[in-house]
PDB file of C-alpha atoms and ligand atoms in Angstrom:
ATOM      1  CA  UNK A   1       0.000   0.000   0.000  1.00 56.00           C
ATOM      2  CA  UNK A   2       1.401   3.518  -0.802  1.00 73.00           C
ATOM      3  CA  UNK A   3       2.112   5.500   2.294  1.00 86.00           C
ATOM      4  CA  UNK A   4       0.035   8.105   3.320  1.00 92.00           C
ATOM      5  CA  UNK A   5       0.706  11.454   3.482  1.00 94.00           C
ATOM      6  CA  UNK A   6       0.991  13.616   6.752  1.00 96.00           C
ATOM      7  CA  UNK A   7      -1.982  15.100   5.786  1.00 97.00           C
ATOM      8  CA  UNK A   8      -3.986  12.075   4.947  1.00 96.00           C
ATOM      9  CA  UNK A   9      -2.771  10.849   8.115  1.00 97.00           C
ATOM     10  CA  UNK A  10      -4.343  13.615   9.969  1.00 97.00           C
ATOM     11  CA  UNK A  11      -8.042  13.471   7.770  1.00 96.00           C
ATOM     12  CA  UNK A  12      -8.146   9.863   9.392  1.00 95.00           C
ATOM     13  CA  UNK A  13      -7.223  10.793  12.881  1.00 95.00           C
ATOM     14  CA  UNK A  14      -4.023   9.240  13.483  1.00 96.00           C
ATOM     15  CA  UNK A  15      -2.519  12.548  13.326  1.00 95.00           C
ATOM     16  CA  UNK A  16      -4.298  14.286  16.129  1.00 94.00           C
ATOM     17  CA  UNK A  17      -5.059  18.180  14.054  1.00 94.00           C
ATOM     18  CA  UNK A  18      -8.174  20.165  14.710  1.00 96.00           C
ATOM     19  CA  UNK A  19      -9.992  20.095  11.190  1.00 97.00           C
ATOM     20  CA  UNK A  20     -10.892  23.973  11.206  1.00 98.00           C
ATOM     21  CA  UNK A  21     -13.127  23.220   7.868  1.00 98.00           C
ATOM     22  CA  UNK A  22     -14.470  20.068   6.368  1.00 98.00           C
ATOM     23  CA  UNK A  23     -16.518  19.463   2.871  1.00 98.00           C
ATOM     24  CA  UNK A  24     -16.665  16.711   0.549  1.00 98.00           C
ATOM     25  CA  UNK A  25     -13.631  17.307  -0.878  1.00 98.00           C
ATOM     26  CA  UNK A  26     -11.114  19.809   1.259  1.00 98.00           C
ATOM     27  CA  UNK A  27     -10.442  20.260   4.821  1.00 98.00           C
ATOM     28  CA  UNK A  28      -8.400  22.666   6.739  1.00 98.00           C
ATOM     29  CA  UNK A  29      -5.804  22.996   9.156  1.00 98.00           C
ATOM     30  CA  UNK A  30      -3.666  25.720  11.065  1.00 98.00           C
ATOM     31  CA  UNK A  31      -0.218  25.485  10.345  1.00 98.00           C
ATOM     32  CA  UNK A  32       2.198  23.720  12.620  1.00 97.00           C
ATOM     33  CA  UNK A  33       4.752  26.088  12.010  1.00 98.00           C
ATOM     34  CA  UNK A  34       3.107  29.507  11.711  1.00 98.00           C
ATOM     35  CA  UNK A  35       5.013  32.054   9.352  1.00 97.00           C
ATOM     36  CA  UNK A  36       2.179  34.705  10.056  1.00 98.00           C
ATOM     37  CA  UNK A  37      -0.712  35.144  12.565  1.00 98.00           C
ATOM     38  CA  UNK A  38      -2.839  33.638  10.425  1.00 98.00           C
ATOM     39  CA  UNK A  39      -1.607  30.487   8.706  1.00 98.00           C
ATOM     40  CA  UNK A  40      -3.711  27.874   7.345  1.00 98.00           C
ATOM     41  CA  UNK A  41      -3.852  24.387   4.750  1.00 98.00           C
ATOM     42  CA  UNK A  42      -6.868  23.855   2.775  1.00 98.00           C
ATOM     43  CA  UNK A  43      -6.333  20.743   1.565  1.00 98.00           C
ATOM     44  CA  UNK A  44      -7.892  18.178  -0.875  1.00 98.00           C
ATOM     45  CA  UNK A  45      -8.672  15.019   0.243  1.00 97.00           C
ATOM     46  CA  UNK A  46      -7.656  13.815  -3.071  1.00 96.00           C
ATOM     47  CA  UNK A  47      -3.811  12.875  -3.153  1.00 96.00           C
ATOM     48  CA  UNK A  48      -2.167  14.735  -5.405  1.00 97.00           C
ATOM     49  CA  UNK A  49       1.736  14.824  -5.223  1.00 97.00           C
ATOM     50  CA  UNK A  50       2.589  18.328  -6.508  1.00 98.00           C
ATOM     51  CA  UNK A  51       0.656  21.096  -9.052  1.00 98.00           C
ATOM     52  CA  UNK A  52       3.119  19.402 -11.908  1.00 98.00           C
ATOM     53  CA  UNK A  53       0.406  16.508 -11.711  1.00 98.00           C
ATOM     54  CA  UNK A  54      -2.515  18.525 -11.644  1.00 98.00           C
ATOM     55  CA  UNK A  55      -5.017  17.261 -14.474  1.00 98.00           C
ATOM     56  CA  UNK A  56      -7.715  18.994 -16.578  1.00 98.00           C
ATOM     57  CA  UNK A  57     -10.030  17.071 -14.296  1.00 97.00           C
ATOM     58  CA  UNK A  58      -8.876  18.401 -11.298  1.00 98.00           C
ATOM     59  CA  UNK A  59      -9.891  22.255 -12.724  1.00 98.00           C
ATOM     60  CA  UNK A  60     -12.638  22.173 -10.235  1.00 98.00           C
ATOM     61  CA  UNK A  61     -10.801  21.004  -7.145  1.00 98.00           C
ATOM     62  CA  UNK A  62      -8.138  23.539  -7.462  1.00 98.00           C
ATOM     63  CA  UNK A  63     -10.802  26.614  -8.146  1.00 98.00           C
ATOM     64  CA  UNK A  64     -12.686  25.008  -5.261  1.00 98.00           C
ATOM     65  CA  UNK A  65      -9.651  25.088  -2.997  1.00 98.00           C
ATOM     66  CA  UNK A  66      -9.052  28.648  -3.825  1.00 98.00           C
ATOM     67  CA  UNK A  67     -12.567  29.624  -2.909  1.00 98.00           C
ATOM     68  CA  UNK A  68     -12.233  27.782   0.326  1.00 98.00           C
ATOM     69  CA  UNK A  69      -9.082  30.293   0.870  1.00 98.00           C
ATOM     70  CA  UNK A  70     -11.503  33.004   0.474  1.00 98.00           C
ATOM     71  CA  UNK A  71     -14.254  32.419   2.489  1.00 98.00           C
ATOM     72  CA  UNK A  72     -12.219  31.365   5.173  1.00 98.00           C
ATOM     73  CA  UNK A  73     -10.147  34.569   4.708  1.00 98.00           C
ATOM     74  CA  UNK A  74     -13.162  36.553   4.782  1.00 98.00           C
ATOM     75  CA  UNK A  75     -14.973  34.021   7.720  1.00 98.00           C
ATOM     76  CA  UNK A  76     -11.303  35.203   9.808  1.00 98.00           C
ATOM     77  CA  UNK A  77     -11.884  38.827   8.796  1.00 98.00           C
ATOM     78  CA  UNK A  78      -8.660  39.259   6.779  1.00 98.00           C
ATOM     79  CA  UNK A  79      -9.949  39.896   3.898  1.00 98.00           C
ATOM     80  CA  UNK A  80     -10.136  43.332   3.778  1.00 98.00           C
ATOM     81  CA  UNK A  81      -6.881  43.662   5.092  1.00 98.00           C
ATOM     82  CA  UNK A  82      -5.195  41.521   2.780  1.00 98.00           C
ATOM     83  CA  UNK A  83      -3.539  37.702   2.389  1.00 98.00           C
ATOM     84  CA  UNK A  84      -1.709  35.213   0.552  1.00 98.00           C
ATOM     85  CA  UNK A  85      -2.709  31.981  -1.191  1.00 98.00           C
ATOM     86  CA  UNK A  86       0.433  30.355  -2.002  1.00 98.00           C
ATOM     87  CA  UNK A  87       0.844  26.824  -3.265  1.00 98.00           C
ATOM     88  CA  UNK A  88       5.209  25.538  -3.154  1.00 98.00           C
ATOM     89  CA  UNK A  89       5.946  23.358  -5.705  1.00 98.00           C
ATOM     90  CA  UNK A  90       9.018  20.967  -5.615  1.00 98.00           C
ATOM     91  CA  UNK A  91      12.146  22.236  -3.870  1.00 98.00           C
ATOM     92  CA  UNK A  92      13.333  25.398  -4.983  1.00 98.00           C
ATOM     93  CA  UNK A  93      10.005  26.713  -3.808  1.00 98.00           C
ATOM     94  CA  UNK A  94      10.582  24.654  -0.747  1.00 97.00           C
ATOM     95  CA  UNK A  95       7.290  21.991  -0.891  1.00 98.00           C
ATOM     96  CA  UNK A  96       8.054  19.480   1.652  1.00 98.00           C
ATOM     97  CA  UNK A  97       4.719  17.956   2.300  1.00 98.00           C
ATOM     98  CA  UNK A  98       4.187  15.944  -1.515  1.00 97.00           C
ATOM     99  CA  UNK A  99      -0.009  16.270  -1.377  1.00 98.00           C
ATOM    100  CA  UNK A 100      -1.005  19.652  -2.614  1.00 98.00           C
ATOM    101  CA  UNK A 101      -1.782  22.831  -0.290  1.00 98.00           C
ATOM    102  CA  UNK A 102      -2.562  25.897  -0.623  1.00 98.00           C
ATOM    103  CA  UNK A 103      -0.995  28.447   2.084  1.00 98.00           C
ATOM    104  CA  UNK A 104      -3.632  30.838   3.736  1.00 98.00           C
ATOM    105  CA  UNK A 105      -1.135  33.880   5.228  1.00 98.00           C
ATOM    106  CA  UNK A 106      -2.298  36.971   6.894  1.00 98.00           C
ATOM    107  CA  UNK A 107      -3.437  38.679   9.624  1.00 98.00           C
ATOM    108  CA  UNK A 108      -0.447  40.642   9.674  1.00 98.00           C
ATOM    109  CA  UNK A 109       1.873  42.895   7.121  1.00 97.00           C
ATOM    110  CA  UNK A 110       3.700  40.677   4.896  1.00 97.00           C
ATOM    111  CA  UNK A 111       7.198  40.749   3.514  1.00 95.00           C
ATOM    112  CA  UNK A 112       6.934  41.280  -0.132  1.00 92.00           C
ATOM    113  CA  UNK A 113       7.972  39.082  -2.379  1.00 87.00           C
TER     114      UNK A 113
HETATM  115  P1  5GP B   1       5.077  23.021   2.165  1.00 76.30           P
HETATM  116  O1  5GP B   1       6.420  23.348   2.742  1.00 76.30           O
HETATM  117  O2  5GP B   1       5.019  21.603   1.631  1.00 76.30           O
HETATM  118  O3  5GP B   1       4.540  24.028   1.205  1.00 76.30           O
HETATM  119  O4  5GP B   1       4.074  23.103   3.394  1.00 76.30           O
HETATM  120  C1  5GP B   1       3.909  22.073   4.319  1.00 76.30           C
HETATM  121  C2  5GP B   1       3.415  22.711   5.568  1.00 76.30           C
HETATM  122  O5  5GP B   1       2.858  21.700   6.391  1.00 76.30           O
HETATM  123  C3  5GP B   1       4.510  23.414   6.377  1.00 76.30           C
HETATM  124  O6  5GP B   1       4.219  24.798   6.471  1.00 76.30           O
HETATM  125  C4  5GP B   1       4.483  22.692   7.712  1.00 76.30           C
HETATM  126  O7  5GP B   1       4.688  23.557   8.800  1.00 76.30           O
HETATM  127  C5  5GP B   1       3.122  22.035   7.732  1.00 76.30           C
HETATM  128  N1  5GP B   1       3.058  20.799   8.491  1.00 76.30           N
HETATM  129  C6  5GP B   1       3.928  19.751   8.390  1.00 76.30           C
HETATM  130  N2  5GP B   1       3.553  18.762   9.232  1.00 76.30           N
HETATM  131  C7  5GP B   1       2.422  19.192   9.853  1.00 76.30           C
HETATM  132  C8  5GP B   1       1.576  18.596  10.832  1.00 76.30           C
HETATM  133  O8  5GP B   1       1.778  17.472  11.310  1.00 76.30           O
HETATM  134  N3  5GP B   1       0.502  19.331  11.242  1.00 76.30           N
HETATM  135  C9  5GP B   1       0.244  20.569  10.732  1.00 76.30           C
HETATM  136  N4  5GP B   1      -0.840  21.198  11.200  1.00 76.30           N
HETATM  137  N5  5GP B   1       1.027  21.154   9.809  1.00 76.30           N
HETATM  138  C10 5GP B   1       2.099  20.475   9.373  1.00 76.30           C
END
């Protein structure tokens, strides 16, 4: 059996994580390692290893994802203030969990980039 992922691992519990949102398809997490006050995962429940394996199929999942970002942004009143939805890819950008994320980032001024 393929090994699950740190973030499968905490969808099925043996990872203790408080899920902050749930649907059919996503959940969401606070960071373990904050970079920001705000810093959450919304993550699909699908495994998918990186955004290089992303699929035409998967269109929906990945717009859903980002709307997830968004109305949790807004549900944490940041949106008016501003935040980042980031999603690393492979190691220059410095991914090390392989099963797609986005980054939710706020609450706070941000470094530019
Ligand atoms: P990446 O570096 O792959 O873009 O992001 C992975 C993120 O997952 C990191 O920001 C890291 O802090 C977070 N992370 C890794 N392990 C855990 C964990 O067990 N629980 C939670 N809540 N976050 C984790």
């Amino acid at each position: 059996m393929l090994k699950k992922s740190i973030f499968e691992q905490i969808l099925s519990g043996e990872i203790d994580s408080e899920i902050l949102y749930e649907d059919e398809d996503v959940f969401a997490i606070k960071d373990i390692n904050p970079v920001a006050k705000i810093h959450i995962l919304i993550i699909p429940k699908k495994k998918i290893k990186t955004l290089n394996d992303i699929k035409l199929n998967d269109s929906k999942l990945i717009s859903h994802m980002v709307l997830v970002g968004k109305k949790l942004a807004k549900k944490l009143k940041i949106d008016k203030s501003g935040y980042r939805l980031i999603i690393n890819t492979n190691s220059d950008a410095g991914q090390s969990v392989f099963h797609i994320h986005l980054h939710l980032i706020g609450g706070e001024k941000l470094k530019n980039i």
